[in-house]
Coordinates of C-alpha atoms and ligand atoms in Angstrom, one line a residue:
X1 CA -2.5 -6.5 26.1
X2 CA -4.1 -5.4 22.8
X3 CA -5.3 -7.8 20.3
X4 CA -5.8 -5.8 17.5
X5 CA -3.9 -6.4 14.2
X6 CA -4.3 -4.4 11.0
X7 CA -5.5 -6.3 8.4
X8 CA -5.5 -5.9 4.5
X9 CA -7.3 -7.4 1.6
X10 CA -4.9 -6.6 -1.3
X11 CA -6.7 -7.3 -4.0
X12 CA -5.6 -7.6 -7.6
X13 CA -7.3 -6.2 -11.3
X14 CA -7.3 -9.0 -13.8
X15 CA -4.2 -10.7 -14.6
X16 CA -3.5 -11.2 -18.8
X17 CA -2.5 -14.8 -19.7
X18 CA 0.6 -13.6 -20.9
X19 CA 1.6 -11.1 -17.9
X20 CA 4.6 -11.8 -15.9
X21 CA 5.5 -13.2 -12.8
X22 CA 7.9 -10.3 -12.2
X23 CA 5.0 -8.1 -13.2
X24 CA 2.4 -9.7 -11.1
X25 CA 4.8 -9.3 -8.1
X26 CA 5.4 -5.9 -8.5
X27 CA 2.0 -5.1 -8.4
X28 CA 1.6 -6.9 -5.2
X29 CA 4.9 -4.6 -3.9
X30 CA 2.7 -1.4 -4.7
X31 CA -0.4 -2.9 -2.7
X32 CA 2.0 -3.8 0.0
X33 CA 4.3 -0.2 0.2
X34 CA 0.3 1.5 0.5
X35 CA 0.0 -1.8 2.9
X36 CA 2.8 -0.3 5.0
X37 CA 2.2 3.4 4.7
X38 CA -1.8 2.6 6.4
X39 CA -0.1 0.4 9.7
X40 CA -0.9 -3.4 8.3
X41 CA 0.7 -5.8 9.5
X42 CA -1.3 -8.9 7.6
X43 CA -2.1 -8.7 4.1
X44 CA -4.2 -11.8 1.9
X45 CA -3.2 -11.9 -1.7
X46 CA -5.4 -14.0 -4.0
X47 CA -5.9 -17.4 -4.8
X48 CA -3.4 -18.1 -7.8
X49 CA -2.4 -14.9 -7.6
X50 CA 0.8 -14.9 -9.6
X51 CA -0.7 -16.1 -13.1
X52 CA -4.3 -15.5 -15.4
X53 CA -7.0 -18.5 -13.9
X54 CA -5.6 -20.7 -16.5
X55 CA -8.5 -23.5 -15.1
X56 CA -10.5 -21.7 -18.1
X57 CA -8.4 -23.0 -20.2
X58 CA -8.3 -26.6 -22.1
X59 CA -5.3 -28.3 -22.6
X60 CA -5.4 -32.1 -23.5
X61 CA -1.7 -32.7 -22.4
X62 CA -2.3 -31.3 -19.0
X63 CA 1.6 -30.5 -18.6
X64 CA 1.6 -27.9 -21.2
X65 CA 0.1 -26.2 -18.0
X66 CA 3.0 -26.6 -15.9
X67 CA 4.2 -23.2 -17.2
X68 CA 1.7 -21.8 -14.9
X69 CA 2.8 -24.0 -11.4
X70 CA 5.8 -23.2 -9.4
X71 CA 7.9 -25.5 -8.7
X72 CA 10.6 -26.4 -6.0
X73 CA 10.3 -24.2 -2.3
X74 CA 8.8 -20.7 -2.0
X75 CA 10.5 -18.5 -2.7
X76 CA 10.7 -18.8 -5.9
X77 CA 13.5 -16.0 -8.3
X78 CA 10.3 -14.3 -9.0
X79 CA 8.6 -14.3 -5.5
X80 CA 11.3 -13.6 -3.9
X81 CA 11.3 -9.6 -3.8
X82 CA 8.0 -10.2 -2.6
X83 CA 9.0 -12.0 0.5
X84 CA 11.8 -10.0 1.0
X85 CA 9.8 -6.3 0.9
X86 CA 7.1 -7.7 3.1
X87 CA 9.9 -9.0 6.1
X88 CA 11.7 -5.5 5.6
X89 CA 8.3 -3.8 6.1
X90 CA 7.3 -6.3 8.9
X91 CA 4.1 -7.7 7.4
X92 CA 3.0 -10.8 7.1
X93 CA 1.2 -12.4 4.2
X94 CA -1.2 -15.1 2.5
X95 CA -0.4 -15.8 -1.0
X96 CA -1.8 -18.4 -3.5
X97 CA -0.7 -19.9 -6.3
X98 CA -0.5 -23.3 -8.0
X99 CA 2.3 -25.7 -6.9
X100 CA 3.3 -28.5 -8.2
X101 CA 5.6 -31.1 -6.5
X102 CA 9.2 -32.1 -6.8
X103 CA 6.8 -36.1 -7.0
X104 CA 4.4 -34.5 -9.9
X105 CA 1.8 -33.6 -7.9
X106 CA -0.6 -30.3 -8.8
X107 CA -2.6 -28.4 -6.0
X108 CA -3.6 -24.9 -5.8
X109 CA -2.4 -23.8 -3.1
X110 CA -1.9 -21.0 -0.4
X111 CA 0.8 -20.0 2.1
X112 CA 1.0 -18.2 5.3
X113 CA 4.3 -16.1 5.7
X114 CA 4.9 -14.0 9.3
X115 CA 5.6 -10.5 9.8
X116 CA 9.7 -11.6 10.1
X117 CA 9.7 -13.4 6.6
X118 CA 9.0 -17.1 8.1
X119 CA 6.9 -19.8 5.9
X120 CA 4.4 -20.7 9.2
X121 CA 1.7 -22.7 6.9
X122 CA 0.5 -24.2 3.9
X123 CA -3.0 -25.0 2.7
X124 CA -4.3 -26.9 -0.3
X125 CA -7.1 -26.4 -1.6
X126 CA -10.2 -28.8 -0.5
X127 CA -13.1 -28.4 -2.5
X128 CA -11.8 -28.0 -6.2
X129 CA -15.0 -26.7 -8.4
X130 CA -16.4 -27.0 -12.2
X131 CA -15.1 -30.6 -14.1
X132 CA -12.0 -32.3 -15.4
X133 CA -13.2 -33.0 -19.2
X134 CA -13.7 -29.7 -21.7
X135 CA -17.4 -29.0 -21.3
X136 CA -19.0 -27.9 -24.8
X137 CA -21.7 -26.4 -23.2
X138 CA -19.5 -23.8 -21.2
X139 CA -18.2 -20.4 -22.9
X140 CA -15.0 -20.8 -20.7
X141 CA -13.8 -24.0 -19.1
X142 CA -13.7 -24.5 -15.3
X143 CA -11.2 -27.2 -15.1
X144 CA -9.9 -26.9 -11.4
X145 CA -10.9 -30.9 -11.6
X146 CA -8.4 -31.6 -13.9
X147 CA -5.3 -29.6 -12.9
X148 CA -5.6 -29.8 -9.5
X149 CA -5.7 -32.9 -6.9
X150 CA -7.9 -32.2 -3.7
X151 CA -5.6 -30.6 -1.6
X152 CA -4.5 -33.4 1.3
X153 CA -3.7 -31.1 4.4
X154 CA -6.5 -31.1 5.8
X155 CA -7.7 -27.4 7.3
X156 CA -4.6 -26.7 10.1
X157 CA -4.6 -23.4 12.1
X158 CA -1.4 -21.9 13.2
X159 CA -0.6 -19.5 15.9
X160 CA 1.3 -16.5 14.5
X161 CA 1.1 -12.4 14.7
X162 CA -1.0 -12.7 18.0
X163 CA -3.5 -15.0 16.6
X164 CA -4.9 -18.1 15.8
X165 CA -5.3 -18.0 11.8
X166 CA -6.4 -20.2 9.1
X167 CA -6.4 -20.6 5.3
X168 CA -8.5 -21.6 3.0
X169 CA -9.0 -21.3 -0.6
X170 CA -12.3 -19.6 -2.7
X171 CA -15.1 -22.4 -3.3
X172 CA -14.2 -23.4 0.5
X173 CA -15.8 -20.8 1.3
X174 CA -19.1 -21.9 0.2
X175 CA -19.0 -25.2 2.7
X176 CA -19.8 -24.7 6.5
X177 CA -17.4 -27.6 7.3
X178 CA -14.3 -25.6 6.5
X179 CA -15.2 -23.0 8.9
X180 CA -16.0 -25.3 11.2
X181 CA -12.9 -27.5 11.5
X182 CA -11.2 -24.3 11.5
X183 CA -13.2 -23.1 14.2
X184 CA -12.8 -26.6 16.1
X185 CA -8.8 -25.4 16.5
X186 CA -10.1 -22.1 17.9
X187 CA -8.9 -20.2 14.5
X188 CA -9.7 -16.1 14.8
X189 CA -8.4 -15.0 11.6
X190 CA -9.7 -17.4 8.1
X191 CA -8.1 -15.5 5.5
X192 CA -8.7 -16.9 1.8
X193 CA -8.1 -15.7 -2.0
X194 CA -10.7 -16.0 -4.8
X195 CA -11.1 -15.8 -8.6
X196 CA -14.7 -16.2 -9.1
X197 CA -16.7 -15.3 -12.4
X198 CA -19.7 -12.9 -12.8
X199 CA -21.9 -15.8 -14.2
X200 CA -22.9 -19.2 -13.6
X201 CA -21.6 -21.2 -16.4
X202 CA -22.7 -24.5 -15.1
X203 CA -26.6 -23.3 -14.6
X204 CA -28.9 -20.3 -15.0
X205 CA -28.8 -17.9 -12.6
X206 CA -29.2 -13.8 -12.4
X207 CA -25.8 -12.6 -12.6
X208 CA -26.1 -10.4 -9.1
X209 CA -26.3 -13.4 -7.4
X210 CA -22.9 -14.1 -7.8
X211 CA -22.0 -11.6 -5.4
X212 CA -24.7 -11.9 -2.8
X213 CA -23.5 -15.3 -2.5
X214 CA -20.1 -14.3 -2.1
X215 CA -20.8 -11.9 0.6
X216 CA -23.5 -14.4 2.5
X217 CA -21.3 -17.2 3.0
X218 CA -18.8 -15.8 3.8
X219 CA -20.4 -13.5 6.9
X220 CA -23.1 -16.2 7.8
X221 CA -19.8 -18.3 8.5
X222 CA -17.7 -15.3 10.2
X223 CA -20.7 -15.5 12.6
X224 CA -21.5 -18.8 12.9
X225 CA -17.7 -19.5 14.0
X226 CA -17.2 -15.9 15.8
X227 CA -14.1 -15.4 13.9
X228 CA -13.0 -12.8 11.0
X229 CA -12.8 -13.6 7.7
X230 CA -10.6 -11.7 5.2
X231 CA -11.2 -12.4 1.6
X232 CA -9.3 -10.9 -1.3
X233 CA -10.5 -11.4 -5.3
X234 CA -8.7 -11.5 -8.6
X235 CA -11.0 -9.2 -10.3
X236 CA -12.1 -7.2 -13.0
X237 CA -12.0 -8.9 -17.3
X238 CA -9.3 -11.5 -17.6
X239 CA -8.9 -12.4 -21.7
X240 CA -12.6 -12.0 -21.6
X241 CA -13.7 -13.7 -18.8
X242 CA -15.7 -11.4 -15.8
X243 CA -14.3 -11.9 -12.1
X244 CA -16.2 -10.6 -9.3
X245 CA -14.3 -8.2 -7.1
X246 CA -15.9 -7.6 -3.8
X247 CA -12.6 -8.1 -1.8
X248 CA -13.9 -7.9 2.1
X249 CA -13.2 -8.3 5.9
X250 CA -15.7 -9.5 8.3
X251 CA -15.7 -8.9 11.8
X252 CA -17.0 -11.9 14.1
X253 CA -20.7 -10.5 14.7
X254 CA -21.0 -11.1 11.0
X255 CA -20.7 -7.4 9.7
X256 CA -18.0 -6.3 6.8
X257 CA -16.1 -3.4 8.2
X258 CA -14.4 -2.8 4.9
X259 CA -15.1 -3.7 0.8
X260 CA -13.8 -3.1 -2.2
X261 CA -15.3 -0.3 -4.6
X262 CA -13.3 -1.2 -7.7
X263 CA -12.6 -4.4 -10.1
X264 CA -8.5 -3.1 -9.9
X265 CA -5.3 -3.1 -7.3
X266 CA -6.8 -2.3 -4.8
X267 CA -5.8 -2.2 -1.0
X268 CA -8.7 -2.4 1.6
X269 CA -8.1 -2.3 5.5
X270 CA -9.1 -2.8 9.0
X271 CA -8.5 -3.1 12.8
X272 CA -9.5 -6.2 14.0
X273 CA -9.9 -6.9 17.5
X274 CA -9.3 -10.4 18.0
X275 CA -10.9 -10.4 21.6
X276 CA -14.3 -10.0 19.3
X277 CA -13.7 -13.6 17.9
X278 CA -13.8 -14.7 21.9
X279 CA -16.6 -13.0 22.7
X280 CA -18.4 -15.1 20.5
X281 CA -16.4 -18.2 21.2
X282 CA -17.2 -18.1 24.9
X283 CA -21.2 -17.9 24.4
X284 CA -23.4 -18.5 21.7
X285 CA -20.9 -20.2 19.6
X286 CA -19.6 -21.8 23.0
X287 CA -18.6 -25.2 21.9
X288 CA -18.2 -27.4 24.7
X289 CA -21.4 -26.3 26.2
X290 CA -24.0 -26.6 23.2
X291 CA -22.7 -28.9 20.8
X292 CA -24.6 -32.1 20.1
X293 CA -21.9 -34.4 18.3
X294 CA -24.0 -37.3 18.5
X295 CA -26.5 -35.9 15.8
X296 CA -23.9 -34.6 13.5
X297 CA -22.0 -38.3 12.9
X298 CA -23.9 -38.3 8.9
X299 CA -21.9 -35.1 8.4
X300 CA -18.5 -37.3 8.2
X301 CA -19.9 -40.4 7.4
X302 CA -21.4 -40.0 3.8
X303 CA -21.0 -37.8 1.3
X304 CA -24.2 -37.2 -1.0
X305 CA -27.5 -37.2 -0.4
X306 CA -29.7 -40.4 1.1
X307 CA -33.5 -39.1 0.4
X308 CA -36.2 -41.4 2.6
X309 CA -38.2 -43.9 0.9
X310 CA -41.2 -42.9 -0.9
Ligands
CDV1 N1 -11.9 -20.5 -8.1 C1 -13.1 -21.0 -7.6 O1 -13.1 -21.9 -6.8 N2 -14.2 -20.5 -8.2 C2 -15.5 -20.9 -7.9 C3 -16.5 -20.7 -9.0 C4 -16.3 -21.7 -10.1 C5 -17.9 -20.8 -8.6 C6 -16.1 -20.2 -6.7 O2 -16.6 -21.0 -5.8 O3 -16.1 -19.0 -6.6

């Protein structure tokens, strides 16, 4: 039986601090109608993809934010013709956004919704970025530290559309270990959302890099755990504020077999044979046969560095 499933990065222009939800989701119902009209049957929205990246923003109080979290069960009012074109269409979807708790917790997080409309899984977010305090030194803030707690799922995989598939959410991708738990479950399919700006506010470096390093983690990893990787930006000038675009999806072997040419809406796709990720699975990156666990114990047991002794 065929393995391969129709992918599509849907990727989304800037969002204005004071657009809508209702706008924002209509805008993802256009990407998803041209998602339909080109045979996909999975589409990854962006990480907090329904609101501005208000982490750039510095609020003492840090529930004046709250207007930017949903609360309660997806969906939400405002999601729900979302939810309800993509199970009439029969696609399936990855969406983030920031939640916060009916108990007053804050996570940005991301869900996994079948092809028949069915909530399958929820990630949030590991590996928050930038700081919690303003930061004079910064022309925008990064404050992912202070709105957010680390998310406390862990990385879970879920069987759904055929697959094995996994979530995770932008600066994950920078970190081998959340491909690699990932990959521990067997996952085929890591699809994640990003909102990433076009320069390093927290240390010099060329601007250009921001994109190679976008791309090279994110196929080094694809490879390294023979799986695809589908990757979807918020792009383009948000209230003054550069986001990368460079929405892709990488096959297993480490290649991208489709990227995005503008910083706007934009829909990219591919056919992705998910007997690739087991080719890969089965030798190289065979596990079982070539792991050596008992050198890797320092990777769970400490956190920073421990240099030798002079
Ligand atoms: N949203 C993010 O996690 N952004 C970070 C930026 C701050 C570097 C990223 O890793 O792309």
């Amino acid at each position: 039986m065929s393995r391969i499933i129709n992918v599509g990065a849907a990727q989304l222009g800037p969002i204005a601090p004071d657009e809508s939800r209702v706008s924002a989701v209509n805008r993802m119902i256009d990407l998803l109608k041209q998602a339909k009209d080109r045979g996909v049957k999975l589409v990854v929205f962006p990480e907090l993809a329904l609101t501005t990246f208000f982490p750039r923003y510095y609020e003492q109080d840090i529930s004046k934010m709250d207007h930017h979290f949903e609360r309660g069960d997806m969906p939400t009012p405002e999601t729900r013709p979302l939810f309800e074109k993509a199970k009439e269409y029969g696609i399936g979807f990855y969406l983030g956004y920031a939640e916060l708790t009916e108990d007053g917790h804050r996570f940005n997080t991301s869900i996994l919704v079948d092809d028949t409309g069915k909530i399958v899984g929820k990630y949030r977010k590991v590996h928050l970025p930038g700081h919690s305090e303003y930061d004079g030194n910064r022309p925008w803030q990064h404050l992912e530290k202070r709105y957010f707690e680390p998310g406390d799922l862990g990385f879970p995989v879920w069987r759904a559309m055929g697959g094995i598939m996994g979530m995770c959410i932008c600066n994950d991708r920078r970190w081998p270990e959340t491909y690699r738990v990932m990959s521990l479950k067997g996952v085929e399919i890591v699809m994640l959302g990003y909102n990433t700006p076009d320069v390093n506010t927290s240390a010099p470096e060329p601007n250009h890099l921001r994109m190679f390093h976008n791309h090279l983690v994110m196929q080094a990893s694809a490879y390294q755990n023979s799986c695809f990787v589908v990757a979807t930006a918020k792009a383009g000038i948000e209230d003054g504020c550069m986001l990368i675009g460079g929405s892709c999806i990488v096959q297993p072997s480490g290649e991208m077999i489709a990227l995005a040419t503008t910083v706007k809406d934009e829909l990219i796709t591919a056919a992705c044979d998910l007997d690739l990720a087991k080719m890969g699975k089965e030798t190289v990156f065979n596990f079982a046969k070539h792991r050596r666990i008992e050198h890797y114990g320092i990777i769970t047991g400490q956190t920073g560095v421990v240099e030798p002794a002079e």
